[in-house]
mmCIF file of C-alpha atoms in Angstrom:
data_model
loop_
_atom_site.group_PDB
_atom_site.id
_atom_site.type_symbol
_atom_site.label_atom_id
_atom_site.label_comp_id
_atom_site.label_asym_id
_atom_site.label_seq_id
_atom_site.Cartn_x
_atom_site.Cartn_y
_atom_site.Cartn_z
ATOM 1 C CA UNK A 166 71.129 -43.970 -60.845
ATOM 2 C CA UNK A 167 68.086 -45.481 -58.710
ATOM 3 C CA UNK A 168 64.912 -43.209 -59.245
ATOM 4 C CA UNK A 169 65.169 -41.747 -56.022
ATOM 5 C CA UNK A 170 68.738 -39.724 -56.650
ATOM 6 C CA UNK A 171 66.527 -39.014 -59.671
ATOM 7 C CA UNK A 172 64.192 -37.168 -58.200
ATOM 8 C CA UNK A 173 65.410 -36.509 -54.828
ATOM 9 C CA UNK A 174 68.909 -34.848 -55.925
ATOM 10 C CA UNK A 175 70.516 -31.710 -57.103
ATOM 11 C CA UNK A 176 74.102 -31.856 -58.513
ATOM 12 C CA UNK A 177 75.973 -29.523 -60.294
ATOM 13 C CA UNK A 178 79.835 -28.793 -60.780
ATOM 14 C CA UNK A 179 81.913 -26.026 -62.616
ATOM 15 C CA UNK A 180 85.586 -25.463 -63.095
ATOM 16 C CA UNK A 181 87.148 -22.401 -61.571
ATOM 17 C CA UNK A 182 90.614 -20.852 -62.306
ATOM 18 C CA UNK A 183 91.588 -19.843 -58.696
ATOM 19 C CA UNK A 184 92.605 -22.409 -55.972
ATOM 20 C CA UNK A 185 90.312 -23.871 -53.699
ATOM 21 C CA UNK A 186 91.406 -21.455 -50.443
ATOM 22 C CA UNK A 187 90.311 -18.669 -53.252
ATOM 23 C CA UNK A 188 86.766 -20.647 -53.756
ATOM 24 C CA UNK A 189 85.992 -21.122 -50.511
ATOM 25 C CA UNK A 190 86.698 -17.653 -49.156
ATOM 26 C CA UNK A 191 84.141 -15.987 -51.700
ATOM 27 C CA UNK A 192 81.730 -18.981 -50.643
ATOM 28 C CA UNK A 193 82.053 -18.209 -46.956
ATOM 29 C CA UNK A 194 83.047 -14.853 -46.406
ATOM 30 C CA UNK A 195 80.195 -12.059 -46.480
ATOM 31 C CA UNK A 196 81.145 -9.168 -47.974
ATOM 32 C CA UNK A 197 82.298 -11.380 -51.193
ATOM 33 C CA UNK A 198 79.349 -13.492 -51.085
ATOM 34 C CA UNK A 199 76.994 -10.663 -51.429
ATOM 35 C CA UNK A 200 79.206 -9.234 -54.526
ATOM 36 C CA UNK A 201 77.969 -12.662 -56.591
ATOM 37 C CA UNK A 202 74.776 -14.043 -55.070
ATOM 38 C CA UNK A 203 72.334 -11.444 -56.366
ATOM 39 C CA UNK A 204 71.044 -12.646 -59.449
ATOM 40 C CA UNK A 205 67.585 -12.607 -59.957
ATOM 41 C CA UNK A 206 67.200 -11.965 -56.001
ATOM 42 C CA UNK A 207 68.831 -9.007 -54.287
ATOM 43 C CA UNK A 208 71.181 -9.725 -50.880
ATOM 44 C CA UNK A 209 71.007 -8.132 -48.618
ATOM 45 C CA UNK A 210 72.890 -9.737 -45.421
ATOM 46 C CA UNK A 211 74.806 -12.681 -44.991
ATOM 47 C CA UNK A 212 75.606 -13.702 -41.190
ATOM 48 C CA UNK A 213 77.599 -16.929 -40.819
ATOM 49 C CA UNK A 214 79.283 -18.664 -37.952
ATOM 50 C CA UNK A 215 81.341 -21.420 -39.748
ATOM 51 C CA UNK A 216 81.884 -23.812 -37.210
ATOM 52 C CA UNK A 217 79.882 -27.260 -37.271
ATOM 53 C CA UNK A 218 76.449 -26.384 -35.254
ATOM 54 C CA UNK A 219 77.198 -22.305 -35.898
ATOM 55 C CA UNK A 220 74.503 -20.807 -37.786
ATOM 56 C CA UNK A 221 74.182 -18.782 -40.899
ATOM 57 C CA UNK A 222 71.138 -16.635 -42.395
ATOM 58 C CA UNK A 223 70.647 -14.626 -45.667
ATOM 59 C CA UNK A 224 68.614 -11.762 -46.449
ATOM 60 C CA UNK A 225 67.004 -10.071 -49.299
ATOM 61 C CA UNK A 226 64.508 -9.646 -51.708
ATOM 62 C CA UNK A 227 63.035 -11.660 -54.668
ATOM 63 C CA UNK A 228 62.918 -10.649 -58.373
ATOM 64 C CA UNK A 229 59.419 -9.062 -57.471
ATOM 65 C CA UNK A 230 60.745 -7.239 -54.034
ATOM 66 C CA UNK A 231 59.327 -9.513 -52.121
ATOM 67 C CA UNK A 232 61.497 -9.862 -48.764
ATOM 68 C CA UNK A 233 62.769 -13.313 -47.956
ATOM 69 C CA UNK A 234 65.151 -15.260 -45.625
ATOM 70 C CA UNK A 235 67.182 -18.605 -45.934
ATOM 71 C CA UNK A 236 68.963 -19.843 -42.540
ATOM 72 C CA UNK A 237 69.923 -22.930 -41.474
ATOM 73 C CA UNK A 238 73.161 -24.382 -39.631
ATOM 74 C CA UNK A 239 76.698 -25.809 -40.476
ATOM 75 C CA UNK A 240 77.106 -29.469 -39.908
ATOM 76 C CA UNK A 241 80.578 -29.808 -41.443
ATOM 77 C CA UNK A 242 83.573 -27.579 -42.437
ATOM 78 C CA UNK A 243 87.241 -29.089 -43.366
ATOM 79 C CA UNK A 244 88.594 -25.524 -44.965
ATOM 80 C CA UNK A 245 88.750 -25.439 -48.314
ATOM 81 C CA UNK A 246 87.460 -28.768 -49.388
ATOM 82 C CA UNK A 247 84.117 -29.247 -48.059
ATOM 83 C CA UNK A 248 81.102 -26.859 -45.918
ATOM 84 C CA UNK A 249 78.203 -28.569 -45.619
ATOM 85 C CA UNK A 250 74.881 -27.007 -44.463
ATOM 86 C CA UNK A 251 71.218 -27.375 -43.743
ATOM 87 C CA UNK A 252 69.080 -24.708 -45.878
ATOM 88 C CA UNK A 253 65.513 -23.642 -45.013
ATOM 89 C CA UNK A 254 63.802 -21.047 -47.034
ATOM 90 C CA UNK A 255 61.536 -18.720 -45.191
ATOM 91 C CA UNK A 256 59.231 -16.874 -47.462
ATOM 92 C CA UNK A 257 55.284 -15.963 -48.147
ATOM 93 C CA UNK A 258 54.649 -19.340 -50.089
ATOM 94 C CA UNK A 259 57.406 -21.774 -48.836
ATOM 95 C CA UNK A 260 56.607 -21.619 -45.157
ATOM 96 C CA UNK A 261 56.232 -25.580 -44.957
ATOM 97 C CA UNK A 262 59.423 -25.660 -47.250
ATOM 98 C CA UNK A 263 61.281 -28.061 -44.885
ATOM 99 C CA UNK A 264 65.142 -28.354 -44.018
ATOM 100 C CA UNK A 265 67.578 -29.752 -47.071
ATOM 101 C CA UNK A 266 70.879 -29.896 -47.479
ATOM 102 C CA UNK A 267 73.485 -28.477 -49.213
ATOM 103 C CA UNK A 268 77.034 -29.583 -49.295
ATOM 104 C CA UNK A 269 80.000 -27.754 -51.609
ATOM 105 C CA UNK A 270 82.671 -29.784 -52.295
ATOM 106 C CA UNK A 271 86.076 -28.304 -53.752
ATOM 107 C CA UNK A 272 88.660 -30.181 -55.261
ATOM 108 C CA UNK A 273 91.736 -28.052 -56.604
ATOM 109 C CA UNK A 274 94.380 -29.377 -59.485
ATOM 110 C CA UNK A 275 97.298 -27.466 -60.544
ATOM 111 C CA UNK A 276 95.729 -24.551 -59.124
ATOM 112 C CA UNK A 277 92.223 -25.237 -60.731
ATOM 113 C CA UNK A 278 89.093 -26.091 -58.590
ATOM 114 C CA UNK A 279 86.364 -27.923 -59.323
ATOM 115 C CA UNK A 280 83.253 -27.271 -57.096
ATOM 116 C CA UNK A 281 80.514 -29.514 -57.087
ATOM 117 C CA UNK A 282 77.019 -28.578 -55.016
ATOM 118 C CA UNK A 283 74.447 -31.321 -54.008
ATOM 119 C CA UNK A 284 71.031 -30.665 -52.751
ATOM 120 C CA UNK A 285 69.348 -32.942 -51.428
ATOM 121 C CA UNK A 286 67.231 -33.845 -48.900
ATOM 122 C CA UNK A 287 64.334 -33.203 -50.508
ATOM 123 C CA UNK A 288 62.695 -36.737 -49.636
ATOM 124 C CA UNK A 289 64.089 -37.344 -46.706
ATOM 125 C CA UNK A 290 63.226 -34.221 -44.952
ATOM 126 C CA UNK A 291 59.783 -35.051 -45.825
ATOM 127 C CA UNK A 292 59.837 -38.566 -44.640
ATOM 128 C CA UNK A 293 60.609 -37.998 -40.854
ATOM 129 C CA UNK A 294 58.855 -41.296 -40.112
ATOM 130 C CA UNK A 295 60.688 -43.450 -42.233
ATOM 131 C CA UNK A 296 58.632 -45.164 -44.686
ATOM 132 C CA UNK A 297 60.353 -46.069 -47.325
ATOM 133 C CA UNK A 298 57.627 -47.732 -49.209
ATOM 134 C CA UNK A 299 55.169 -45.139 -49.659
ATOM 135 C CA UNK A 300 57.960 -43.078 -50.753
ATOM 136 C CA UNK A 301 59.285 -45.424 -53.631
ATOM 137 C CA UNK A 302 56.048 -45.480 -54.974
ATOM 138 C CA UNK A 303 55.322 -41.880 -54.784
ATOM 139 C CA UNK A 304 58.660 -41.474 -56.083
ATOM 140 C CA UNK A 305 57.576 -44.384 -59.027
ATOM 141 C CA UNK A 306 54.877 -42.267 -60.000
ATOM 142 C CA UNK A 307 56.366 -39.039 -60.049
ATOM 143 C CA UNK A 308 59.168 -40.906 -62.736
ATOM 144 C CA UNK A 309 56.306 -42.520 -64.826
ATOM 145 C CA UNK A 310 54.680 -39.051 -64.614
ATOM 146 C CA UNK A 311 57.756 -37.295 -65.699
ATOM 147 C CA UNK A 312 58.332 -39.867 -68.898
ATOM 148 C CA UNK A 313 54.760 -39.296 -70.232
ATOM 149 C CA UNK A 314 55.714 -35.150 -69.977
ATOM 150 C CA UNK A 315 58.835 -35.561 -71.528
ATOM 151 C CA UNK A 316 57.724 -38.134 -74.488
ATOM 152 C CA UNK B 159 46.716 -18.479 -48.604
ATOM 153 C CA UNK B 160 47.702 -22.342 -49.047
ATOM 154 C CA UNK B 161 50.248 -22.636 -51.912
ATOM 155 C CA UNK B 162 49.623 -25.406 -53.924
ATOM 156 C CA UNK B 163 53.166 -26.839 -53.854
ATOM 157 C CA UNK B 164 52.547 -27.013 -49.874
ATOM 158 C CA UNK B 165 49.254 -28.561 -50.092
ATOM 159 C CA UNK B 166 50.867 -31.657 -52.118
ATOM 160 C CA UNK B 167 53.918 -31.380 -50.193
ATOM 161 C CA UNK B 168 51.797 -31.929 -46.555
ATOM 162 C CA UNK B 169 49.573 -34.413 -48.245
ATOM 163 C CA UNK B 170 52.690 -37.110 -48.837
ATOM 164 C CA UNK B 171 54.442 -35.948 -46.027
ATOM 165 C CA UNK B 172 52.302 -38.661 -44.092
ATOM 166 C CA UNK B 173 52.824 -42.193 -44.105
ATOM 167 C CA UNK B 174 49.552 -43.432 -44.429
ATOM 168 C CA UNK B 175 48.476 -40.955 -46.963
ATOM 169 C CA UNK B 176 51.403 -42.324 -48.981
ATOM 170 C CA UNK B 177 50.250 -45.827 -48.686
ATOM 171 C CA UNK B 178 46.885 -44.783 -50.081
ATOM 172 C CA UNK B 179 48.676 -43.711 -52.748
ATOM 173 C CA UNK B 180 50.614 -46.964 -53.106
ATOM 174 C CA UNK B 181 47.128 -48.897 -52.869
ATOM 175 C CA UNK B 182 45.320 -46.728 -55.316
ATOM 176 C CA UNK B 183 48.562 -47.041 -58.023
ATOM 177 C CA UNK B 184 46.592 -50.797 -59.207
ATOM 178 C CA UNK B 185 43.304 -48.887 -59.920
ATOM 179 C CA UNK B 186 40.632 -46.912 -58.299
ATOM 180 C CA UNK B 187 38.813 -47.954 -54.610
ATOM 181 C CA UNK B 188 36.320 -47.222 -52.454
ATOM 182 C CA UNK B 189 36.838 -45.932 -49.029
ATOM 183 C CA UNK B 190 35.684 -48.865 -47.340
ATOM 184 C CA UNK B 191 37.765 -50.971 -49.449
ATOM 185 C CA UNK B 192 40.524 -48.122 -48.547
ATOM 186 C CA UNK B 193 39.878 -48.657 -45.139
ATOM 187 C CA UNK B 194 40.097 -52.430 -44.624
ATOM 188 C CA UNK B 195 43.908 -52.198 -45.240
ATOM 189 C CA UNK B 196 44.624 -49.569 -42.110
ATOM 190 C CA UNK B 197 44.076 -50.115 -38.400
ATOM 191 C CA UNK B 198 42.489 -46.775 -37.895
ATOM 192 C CA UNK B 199 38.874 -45.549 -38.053
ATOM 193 C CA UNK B 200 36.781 -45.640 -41.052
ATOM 194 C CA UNK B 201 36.264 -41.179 -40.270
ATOM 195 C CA UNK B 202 40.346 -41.781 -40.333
ATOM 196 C CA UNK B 203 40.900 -42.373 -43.221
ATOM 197 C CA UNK B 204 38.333 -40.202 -44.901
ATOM 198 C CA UNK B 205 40.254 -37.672 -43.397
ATOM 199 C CA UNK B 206 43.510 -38.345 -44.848
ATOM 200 C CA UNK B 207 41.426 -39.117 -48.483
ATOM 201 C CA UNK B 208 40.328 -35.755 -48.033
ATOM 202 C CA UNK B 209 43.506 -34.075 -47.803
ATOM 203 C CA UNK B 210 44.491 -36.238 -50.499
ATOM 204 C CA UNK B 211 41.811 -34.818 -52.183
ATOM 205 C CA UNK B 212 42.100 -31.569 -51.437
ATOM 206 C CA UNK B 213 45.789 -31.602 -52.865
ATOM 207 C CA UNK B 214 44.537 -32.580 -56.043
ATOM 208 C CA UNK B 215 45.863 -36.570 -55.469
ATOM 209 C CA UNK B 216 43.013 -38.484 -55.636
ATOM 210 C CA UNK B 217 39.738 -37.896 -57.699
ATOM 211 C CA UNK B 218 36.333 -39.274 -56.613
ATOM 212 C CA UNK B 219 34.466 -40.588 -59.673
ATOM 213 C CA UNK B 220 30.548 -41.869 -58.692
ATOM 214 C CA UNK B 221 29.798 -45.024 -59.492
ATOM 215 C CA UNK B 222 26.582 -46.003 -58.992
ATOM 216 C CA UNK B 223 25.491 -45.380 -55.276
ATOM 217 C CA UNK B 224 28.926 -45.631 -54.624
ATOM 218 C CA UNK B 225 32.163 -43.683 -54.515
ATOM 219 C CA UNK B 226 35.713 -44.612 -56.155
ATOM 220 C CA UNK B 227 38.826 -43.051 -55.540
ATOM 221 C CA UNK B 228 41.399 -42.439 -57.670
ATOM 222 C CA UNK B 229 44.596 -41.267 -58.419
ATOM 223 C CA UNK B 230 45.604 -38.048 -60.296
ATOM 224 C CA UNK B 231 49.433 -37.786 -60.339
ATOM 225 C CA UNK B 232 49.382 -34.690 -62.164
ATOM 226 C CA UNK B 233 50.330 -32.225 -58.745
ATOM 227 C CA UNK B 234 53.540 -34.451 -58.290
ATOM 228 C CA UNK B 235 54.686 -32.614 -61.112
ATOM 229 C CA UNK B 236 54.838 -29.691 -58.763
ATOM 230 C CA UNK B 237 57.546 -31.510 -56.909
ATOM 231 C CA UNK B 238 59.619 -31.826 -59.987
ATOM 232 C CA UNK B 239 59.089 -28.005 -61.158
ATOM 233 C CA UNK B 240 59.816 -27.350 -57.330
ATOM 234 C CA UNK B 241 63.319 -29.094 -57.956
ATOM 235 C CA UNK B 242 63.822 -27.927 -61.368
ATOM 236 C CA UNK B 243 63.527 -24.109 -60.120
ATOM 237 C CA UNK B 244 66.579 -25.144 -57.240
ATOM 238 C CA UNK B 245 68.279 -26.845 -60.210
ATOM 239 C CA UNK B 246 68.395 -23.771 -62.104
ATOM 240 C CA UNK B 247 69.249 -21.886 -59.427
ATOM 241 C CA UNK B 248 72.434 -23.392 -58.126
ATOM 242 C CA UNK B 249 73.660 -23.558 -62.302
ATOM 243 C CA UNK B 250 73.311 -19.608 -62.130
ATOM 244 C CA UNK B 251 74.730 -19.260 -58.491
ATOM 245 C CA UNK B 252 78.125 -21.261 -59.629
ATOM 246 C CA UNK B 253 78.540 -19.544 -62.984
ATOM 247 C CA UNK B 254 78.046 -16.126 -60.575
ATOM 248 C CA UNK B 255 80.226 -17.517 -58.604
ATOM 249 C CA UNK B 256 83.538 -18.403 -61.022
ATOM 250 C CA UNK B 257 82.541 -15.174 -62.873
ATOM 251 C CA UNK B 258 83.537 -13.343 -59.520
ATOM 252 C CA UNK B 259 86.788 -15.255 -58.446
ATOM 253 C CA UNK B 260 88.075 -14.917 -61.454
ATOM 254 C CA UNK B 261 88.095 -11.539 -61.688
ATOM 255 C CA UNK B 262 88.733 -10.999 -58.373
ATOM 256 C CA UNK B 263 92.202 -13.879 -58.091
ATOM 257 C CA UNK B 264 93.780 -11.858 -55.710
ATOM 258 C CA UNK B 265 91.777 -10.607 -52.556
ATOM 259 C CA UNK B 266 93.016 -10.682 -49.241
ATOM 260 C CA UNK B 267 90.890 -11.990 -46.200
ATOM 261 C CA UNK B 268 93.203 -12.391 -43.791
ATOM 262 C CA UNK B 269 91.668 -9.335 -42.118
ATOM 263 C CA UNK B 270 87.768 -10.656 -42.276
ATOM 264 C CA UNK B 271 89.537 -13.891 -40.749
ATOM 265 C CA UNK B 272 91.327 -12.166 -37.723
ATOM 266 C CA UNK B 273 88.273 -10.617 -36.835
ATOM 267 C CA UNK B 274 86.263 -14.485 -36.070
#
């Protein structure tokens, strides 16, 4: 994995017992979606126009009550293998937080699915002017940075 | 209020700030020496060393009559706790997530569905 993914990506999967039609409705329709997202946050609303270019936007309040909103827009939806997403976090400290995106990707055997989530755009969103260089070595330091914490 | 995270996030979101960066990786500078390498003004660049600065990037240490910059990579670490936090996140968001279909195997949307 090239130091970039490293740094620049989010991945994570789990195994569900349900099919994938089950998975994707409680990732897409509201009034399931706000039964499981609250964790440490509290939902509030979750308005979503899945179709590519529709628009979605969440609601709610952080673990200290502080209000906050995520939007962004759908860029692809094949029903119920993948929905992908741009995510933009409005709240009192991330207001330069840029655009990322998030894709869910469902993959059902014998009536088990596996969903995996990427993040990313982290970088990318950042580098609007396409520089590649600076960013390696940014992204070089940041690595070496992270060895010296973790040795 | 500028949030730290934001301050290091604007100061690499430019191009030339980022090549500072890259110049300043083989040991410290001064701004004139800085400067030579961009076609811009000499007041510039200071400008985009001071934002540098200002996010905690680069460190001025005298020397002599003179002025050095150089690096401090410690804020990039903000970047990594940034992604850490998101990392975290979407772990507890999935395990929410097959917690709730699996108790709930059998709802029925085809209402919610009609209604789009």
């Amino acid at each position: 994995m090239s130091i970039t993914q490293k740094v620049a990506n989010i991945v994570e999967s789990i195994t569900i017992n349900a099919p994938a039609s089950r998975v994707f409705a409680a990732l897409t329709q509201s009034d399931e979606l706000l039964q499981w997202w609250t964790g440490a946050c509290t939902l509030t609303s979750y308005h979503a126009d899945l179709k590519a270019g529709g628009s979605w936007v969440m609601r709610g309040a952080d673990s200290d009550g502080d209000p906050f909103e995520i939007n962004g827009e759908f860029t692809l939806i094949q029903a119920p293998h993948l929905i992908e997403f741009t995510w933009r976090t409005l709240g009192q400290t991330e207001a330069n937080v840029p655009f990322t995106l998030v894709r869910y990707a469902l993959e059902e055997r014998l009536g088990v699915t596996t969903l995996t989530v990427t993040h990313t755009g982290f970088v990318r969103e950042l580098d609007r002017q396409n520089h590649a260089e600076g960013w390696k070595s940014v992204l070089q330091l940041l690595n070496k940075y992270a060895q010296t914490q973790t040795a | 209020m500028t949030h730290p995270q934001n301050m290091v996030f604007k100061a690499l979101a430019d191009p030339t700030r980022r090549e500072i960066l890259s110049l300043l990786r083989s040991g410290g500078s001064s701004v004139g020496d800085i400067a030579v390498n961009f076609q811009m003004s000499r007041p510039a660049v200071s400008k985009h060393l001071r934002q540098l600065r200002e996010a905690g990037l680069i460190i001025d240490r005298p020397v002599g009559t003179a002025r050095i910059c150089e690096l401090n990579p410690e804020p990039l670490e903000l970047i990594d706790i940034w992604l850490s936090e998101y990392r975290v996140f979407w772990k507890n968001q999935l395990s929410r997530l097959k917690a709730h279909v699996e108790a709930n195997q059998h709802v029925n949307h085809s209402k919610s569905r009609q209604h789009r």
